[in-house]
mmCIF file of N, CA and C in Angstrom:
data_model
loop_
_atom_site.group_PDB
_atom_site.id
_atom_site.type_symbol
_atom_site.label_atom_id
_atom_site.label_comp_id
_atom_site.label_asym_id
_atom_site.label_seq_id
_atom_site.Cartn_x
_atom_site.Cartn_y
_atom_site.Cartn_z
ATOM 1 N N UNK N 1 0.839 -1.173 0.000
ATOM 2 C CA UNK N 1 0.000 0.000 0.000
ATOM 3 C C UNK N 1 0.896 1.252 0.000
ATOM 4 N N UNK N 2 0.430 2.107 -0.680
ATOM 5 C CA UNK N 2 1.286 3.322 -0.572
ATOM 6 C C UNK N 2 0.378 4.396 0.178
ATOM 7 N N UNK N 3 0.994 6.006 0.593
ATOM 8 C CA UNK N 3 0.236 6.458 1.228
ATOM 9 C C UNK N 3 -0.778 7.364 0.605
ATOM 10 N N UNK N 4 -1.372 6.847 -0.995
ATOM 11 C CA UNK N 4 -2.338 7.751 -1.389
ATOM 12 C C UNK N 4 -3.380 6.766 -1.440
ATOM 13 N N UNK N 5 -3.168 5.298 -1.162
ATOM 14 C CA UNK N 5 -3.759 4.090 -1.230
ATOM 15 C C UNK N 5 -5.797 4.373 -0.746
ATOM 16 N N UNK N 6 -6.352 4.071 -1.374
ATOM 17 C CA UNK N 6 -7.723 4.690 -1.012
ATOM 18 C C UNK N 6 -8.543 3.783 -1.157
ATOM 19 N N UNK N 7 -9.139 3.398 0.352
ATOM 20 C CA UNK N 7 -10.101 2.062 0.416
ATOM 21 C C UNK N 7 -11.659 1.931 -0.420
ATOM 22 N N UNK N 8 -11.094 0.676 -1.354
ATOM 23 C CA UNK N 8 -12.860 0.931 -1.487
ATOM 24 C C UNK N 8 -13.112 -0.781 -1.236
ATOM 25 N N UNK N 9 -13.507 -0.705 0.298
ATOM 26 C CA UNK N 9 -14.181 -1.940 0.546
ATOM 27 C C UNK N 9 -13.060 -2.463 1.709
ATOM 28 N N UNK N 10 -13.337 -3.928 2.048
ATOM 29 C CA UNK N 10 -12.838 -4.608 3.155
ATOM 30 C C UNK N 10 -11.827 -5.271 2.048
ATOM 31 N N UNK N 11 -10.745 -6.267 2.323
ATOM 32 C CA UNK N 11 -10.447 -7.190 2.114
ATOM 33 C C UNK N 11 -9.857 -7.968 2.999
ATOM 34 N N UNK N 12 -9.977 -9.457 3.283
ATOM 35 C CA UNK N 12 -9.787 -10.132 4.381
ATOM 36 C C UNK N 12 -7.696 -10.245 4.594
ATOM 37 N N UNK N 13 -7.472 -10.058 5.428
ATOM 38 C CA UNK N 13 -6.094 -10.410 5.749
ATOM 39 C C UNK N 13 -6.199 -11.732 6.294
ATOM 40 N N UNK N 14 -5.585 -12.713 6.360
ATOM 41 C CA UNK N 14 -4.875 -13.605 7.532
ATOM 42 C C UNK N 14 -3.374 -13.938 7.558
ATOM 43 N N UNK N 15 -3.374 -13.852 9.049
ATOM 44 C CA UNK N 15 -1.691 -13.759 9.263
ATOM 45 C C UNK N 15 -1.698 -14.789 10.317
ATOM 46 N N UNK N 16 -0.445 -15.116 10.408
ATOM 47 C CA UNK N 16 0.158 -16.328 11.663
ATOM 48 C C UNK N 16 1.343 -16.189 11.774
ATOM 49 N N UNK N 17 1.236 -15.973 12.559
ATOM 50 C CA UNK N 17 3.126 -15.669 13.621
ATOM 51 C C UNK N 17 3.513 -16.963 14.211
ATOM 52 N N UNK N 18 4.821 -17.617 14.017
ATOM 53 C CA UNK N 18 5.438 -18.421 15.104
ATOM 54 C C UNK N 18 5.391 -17.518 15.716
ATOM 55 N N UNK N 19 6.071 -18.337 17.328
ATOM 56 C CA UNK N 19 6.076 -17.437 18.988
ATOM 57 C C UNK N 19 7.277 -17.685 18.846
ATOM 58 N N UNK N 20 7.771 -18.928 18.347
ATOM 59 C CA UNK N 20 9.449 -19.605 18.498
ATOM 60 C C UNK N 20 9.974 -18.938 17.372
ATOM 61 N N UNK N 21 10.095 -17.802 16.481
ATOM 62 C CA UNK N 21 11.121 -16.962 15.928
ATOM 63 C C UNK N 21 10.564 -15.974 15.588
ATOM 64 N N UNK N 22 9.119 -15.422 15.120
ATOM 65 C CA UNK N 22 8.812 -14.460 14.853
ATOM 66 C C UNK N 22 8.175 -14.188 13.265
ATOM 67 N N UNK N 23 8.548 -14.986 12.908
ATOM 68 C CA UNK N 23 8.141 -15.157 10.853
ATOM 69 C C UNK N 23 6.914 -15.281 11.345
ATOM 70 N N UNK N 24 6.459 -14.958 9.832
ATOM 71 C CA UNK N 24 5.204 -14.160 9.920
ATOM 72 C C UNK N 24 4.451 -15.000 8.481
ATOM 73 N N UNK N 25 3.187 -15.474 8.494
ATOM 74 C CA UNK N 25 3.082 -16.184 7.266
ATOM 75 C C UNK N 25 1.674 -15.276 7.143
ATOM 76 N N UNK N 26 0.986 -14.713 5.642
ATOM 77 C CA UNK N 26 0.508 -13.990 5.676
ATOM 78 C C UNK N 26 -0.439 -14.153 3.963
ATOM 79 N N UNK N 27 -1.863 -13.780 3.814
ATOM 80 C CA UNK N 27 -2.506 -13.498 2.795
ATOM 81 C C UNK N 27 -3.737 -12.813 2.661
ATOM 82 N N UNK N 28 -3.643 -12.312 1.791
ATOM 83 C CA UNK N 28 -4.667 -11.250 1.511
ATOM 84 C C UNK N 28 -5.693 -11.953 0.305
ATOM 85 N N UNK N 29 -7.165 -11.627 0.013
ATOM 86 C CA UNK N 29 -7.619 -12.256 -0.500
ATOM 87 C C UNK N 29 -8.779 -11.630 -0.630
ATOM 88 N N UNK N 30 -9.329 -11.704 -2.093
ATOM 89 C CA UNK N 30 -11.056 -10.791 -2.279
ATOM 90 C C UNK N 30 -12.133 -10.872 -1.491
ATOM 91 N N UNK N 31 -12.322 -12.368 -1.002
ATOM 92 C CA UNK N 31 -13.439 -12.784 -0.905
ATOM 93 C C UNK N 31 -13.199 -13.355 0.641
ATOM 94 N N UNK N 32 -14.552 -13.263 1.069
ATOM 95 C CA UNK N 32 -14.568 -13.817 3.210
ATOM 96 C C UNK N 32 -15.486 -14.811 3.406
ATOM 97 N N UNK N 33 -14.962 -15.893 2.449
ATOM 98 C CA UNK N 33 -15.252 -17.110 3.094
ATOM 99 C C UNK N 33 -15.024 -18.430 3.632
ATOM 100 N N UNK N 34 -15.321 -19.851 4.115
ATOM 101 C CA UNK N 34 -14.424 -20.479 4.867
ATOM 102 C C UNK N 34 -13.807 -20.916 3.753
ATOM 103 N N UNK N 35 -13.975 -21.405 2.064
ATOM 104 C CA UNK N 35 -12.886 -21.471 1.659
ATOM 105 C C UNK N 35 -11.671 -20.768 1.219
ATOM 106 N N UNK N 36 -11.512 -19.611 1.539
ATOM 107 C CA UNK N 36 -10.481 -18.727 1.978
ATOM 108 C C UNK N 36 -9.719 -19.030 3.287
ATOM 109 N N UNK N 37 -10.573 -19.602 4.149
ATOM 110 C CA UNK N 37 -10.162 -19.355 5.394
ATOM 111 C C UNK N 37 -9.272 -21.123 5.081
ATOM 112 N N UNK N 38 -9.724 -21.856 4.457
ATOM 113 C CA UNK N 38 -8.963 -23.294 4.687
ATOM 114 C C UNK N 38 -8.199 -23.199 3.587
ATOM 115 N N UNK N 39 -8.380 -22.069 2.732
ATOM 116 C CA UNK N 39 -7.049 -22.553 1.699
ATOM 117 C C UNK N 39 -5.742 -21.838 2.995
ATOM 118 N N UNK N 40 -6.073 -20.799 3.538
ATOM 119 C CA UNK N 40 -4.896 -20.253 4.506
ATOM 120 C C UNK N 40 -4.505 -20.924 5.401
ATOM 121 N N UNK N 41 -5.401 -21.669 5.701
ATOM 122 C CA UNK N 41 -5.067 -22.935 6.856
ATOM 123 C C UNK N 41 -3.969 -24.386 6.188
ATOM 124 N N UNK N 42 -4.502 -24.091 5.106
ATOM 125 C CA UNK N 42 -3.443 -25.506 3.835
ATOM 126 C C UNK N 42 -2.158 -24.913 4.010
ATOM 127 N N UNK N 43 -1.757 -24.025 3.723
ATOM 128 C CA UNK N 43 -0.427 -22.742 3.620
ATOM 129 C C UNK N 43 -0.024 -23.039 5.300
ATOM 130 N N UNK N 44 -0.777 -22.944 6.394
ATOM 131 C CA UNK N 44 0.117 -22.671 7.468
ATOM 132 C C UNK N 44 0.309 -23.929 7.752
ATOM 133 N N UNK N 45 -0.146 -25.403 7.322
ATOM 134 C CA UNK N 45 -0.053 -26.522 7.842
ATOM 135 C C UNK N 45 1.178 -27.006 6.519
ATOM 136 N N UNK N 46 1.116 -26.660 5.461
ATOM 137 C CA UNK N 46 2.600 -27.055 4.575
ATOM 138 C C UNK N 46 4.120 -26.472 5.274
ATOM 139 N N UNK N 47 3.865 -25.328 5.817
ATOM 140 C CA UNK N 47 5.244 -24.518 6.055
ATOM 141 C C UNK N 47 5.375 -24.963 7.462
ATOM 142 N N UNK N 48 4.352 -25.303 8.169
ATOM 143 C CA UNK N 48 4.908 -25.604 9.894
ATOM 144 C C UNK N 48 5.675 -26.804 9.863
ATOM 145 N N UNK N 49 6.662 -26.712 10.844
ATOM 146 C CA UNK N 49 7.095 -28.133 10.931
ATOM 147 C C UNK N 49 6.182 -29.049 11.061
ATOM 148 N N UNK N 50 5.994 -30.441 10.644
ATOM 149 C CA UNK N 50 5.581 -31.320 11.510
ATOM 150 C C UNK N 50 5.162 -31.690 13.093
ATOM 151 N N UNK N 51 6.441 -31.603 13.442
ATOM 152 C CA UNK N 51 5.737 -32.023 15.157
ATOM 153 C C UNK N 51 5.581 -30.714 15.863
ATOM 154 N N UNK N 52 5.309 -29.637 15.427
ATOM 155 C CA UNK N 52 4.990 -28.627 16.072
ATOM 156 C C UNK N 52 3.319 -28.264 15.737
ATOM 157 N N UNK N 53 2.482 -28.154 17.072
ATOM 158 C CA UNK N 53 1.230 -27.718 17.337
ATOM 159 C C UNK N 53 0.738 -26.395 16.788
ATOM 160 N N UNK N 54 -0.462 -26.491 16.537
ATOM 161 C CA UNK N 54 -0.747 -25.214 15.861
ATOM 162 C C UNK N 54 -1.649 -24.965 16.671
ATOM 163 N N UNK N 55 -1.950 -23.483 17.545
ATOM 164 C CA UNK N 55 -3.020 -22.920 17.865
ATOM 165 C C UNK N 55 -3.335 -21.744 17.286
ATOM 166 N N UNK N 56 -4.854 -21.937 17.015
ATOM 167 C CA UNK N 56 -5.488 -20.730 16.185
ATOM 168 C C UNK N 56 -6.100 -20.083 16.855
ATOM 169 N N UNK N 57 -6.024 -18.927 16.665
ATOM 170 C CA UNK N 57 -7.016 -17.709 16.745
ATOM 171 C C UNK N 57 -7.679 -17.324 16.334
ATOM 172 N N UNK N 58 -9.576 -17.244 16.257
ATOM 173 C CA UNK N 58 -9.898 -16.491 14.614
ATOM 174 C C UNK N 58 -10.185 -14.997 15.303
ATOM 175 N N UNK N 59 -10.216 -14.183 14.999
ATOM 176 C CA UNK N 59 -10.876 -12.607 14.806
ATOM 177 C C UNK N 59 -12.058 -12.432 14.809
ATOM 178 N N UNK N 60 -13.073 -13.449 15.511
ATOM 179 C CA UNK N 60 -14.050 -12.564 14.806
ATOM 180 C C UNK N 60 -14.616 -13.444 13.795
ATOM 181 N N UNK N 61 -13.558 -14.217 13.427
ATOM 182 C CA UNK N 61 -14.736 -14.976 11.889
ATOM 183 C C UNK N 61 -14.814 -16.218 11.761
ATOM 184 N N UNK N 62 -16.456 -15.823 11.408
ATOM 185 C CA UNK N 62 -17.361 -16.633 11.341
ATOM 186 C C UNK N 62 -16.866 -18.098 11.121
ATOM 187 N N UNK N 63 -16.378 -18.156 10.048
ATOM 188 C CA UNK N 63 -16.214 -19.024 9.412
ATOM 189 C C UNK N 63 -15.349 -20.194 9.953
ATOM 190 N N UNK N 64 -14.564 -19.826 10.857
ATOM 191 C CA UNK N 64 -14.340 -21.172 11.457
ATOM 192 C C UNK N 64 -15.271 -22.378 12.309
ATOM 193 N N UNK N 65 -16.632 -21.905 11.948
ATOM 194 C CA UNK N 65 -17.707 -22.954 12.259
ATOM 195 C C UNK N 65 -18.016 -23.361 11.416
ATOM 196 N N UNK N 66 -17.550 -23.107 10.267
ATOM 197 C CA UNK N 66 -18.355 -23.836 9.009
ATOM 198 C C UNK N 66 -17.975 -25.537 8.983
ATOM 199 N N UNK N 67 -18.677 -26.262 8.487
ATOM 200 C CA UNK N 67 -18.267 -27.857 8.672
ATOM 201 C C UNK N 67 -17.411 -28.254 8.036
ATOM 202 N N UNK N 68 -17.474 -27.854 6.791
ATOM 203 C CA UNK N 68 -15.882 -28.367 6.092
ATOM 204 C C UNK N 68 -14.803 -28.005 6.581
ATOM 205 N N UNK N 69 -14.410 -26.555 7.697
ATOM 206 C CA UNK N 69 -13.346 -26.526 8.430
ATOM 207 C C UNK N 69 -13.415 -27.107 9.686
ATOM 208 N N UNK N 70 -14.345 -27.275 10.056
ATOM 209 C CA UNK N 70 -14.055 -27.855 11.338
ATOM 210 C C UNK N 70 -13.890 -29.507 11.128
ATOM 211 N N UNK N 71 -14.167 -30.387 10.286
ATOM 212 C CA UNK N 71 -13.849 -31.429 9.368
ATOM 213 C C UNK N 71 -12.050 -31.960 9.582
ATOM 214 N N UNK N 72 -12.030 -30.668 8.739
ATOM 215 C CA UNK N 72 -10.678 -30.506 8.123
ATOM 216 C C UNK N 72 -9.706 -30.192 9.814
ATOM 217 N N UNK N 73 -9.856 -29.058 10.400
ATOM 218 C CA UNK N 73 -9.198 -28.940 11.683
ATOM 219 C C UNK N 73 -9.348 -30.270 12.766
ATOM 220 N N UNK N 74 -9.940 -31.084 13.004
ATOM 221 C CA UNK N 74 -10.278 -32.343 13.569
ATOM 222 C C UNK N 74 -8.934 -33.244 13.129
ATOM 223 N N UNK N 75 -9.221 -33.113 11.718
ATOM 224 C CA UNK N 75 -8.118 -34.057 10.768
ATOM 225 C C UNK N 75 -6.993 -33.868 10.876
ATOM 226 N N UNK N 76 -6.504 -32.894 11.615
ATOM 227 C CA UNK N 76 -5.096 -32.152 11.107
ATOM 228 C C UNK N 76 -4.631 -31.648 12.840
ATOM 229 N N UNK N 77 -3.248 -31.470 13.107
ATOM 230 C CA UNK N 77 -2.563 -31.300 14.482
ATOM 231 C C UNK N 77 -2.773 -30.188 14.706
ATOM 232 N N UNK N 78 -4.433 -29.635 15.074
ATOM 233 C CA UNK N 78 -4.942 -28.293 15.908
ATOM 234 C C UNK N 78 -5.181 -28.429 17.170
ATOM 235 N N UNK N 79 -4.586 -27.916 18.043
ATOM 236 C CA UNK N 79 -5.037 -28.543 19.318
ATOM 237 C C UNK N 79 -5.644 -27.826 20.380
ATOM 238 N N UNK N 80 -6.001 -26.385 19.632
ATOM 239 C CA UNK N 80 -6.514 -25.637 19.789
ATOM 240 C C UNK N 80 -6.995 -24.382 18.509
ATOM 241 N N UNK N 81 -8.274 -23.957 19.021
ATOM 242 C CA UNK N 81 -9.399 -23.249 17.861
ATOM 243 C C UNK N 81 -9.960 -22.286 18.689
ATOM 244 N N UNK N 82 -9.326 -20.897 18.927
ATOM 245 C CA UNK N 82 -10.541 -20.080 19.740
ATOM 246 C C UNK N 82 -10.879 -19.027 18.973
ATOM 247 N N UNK N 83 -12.004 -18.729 18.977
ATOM 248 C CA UNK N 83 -12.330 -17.382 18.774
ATOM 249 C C UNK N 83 -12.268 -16.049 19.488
ATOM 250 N N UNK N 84 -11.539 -15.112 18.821
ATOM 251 C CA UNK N 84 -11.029 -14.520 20.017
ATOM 252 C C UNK N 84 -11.630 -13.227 20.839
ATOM 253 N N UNK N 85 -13.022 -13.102 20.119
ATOM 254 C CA UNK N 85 -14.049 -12.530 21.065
ATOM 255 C C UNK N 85 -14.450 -13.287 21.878
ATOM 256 N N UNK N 86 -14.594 -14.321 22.151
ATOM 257 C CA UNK N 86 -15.177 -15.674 23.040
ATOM 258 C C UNK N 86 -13.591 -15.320 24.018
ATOM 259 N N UNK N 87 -12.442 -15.799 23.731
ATOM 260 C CA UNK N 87 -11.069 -15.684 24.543
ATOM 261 C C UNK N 87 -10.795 -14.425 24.850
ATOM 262 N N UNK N 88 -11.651 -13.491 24.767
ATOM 263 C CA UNK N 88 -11.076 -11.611 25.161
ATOM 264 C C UNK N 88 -12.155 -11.553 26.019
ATOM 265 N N UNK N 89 -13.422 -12.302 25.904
ATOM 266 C CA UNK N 89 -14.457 -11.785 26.978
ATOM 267 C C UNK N 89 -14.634 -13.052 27.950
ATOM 268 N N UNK N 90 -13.050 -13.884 27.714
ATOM 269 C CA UNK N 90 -13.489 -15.059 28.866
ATOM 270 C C UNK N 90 -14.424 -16.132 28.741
#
């Protein structure tokens, strides 16, 4: 983005930080839905190591209730899924 950059509309970010170095894995994308949300989830489960756990956070969205992700997260080394209005208000 530069600084004459001028919004017209939302577009979804998702990002994921290791805690153990700091890299940052990251995509931007037109459209806000869960298959957006599991193609980003394919991307953070290729680049993580193996025996390292993944806990997610969502923002806010929705879409990590949808059944084909929660399917898919069941299937795969999540060992945690919060939403983080649910985890900010306890």
């Amino acid at each position: 983005m530069t600084h004459d950059y001028k919004r017209n509309g939302t577009a979804p970010l998702f990002a994921a930080m290791s805690t153990l170095d700091g890299t940052v894995i990251s995509m931007c994308d037109d459209r806000h839905r869960h298959q957006e949300w599991l193609k980003f989830l394919r991307v953070i489960d290729d680049v993580t190591p193996p025996d390292k756990e993944l806990h997610l956070i969502a923002d806010n969205y929705a879409t990590h209730k949808h059944t084909k992700v929660q399917k898919w997260l069941a299937a795969i080394r999540v060992s945690t899924c919060t939403s983080l209005r649910r985890a900010v208000r306890g």
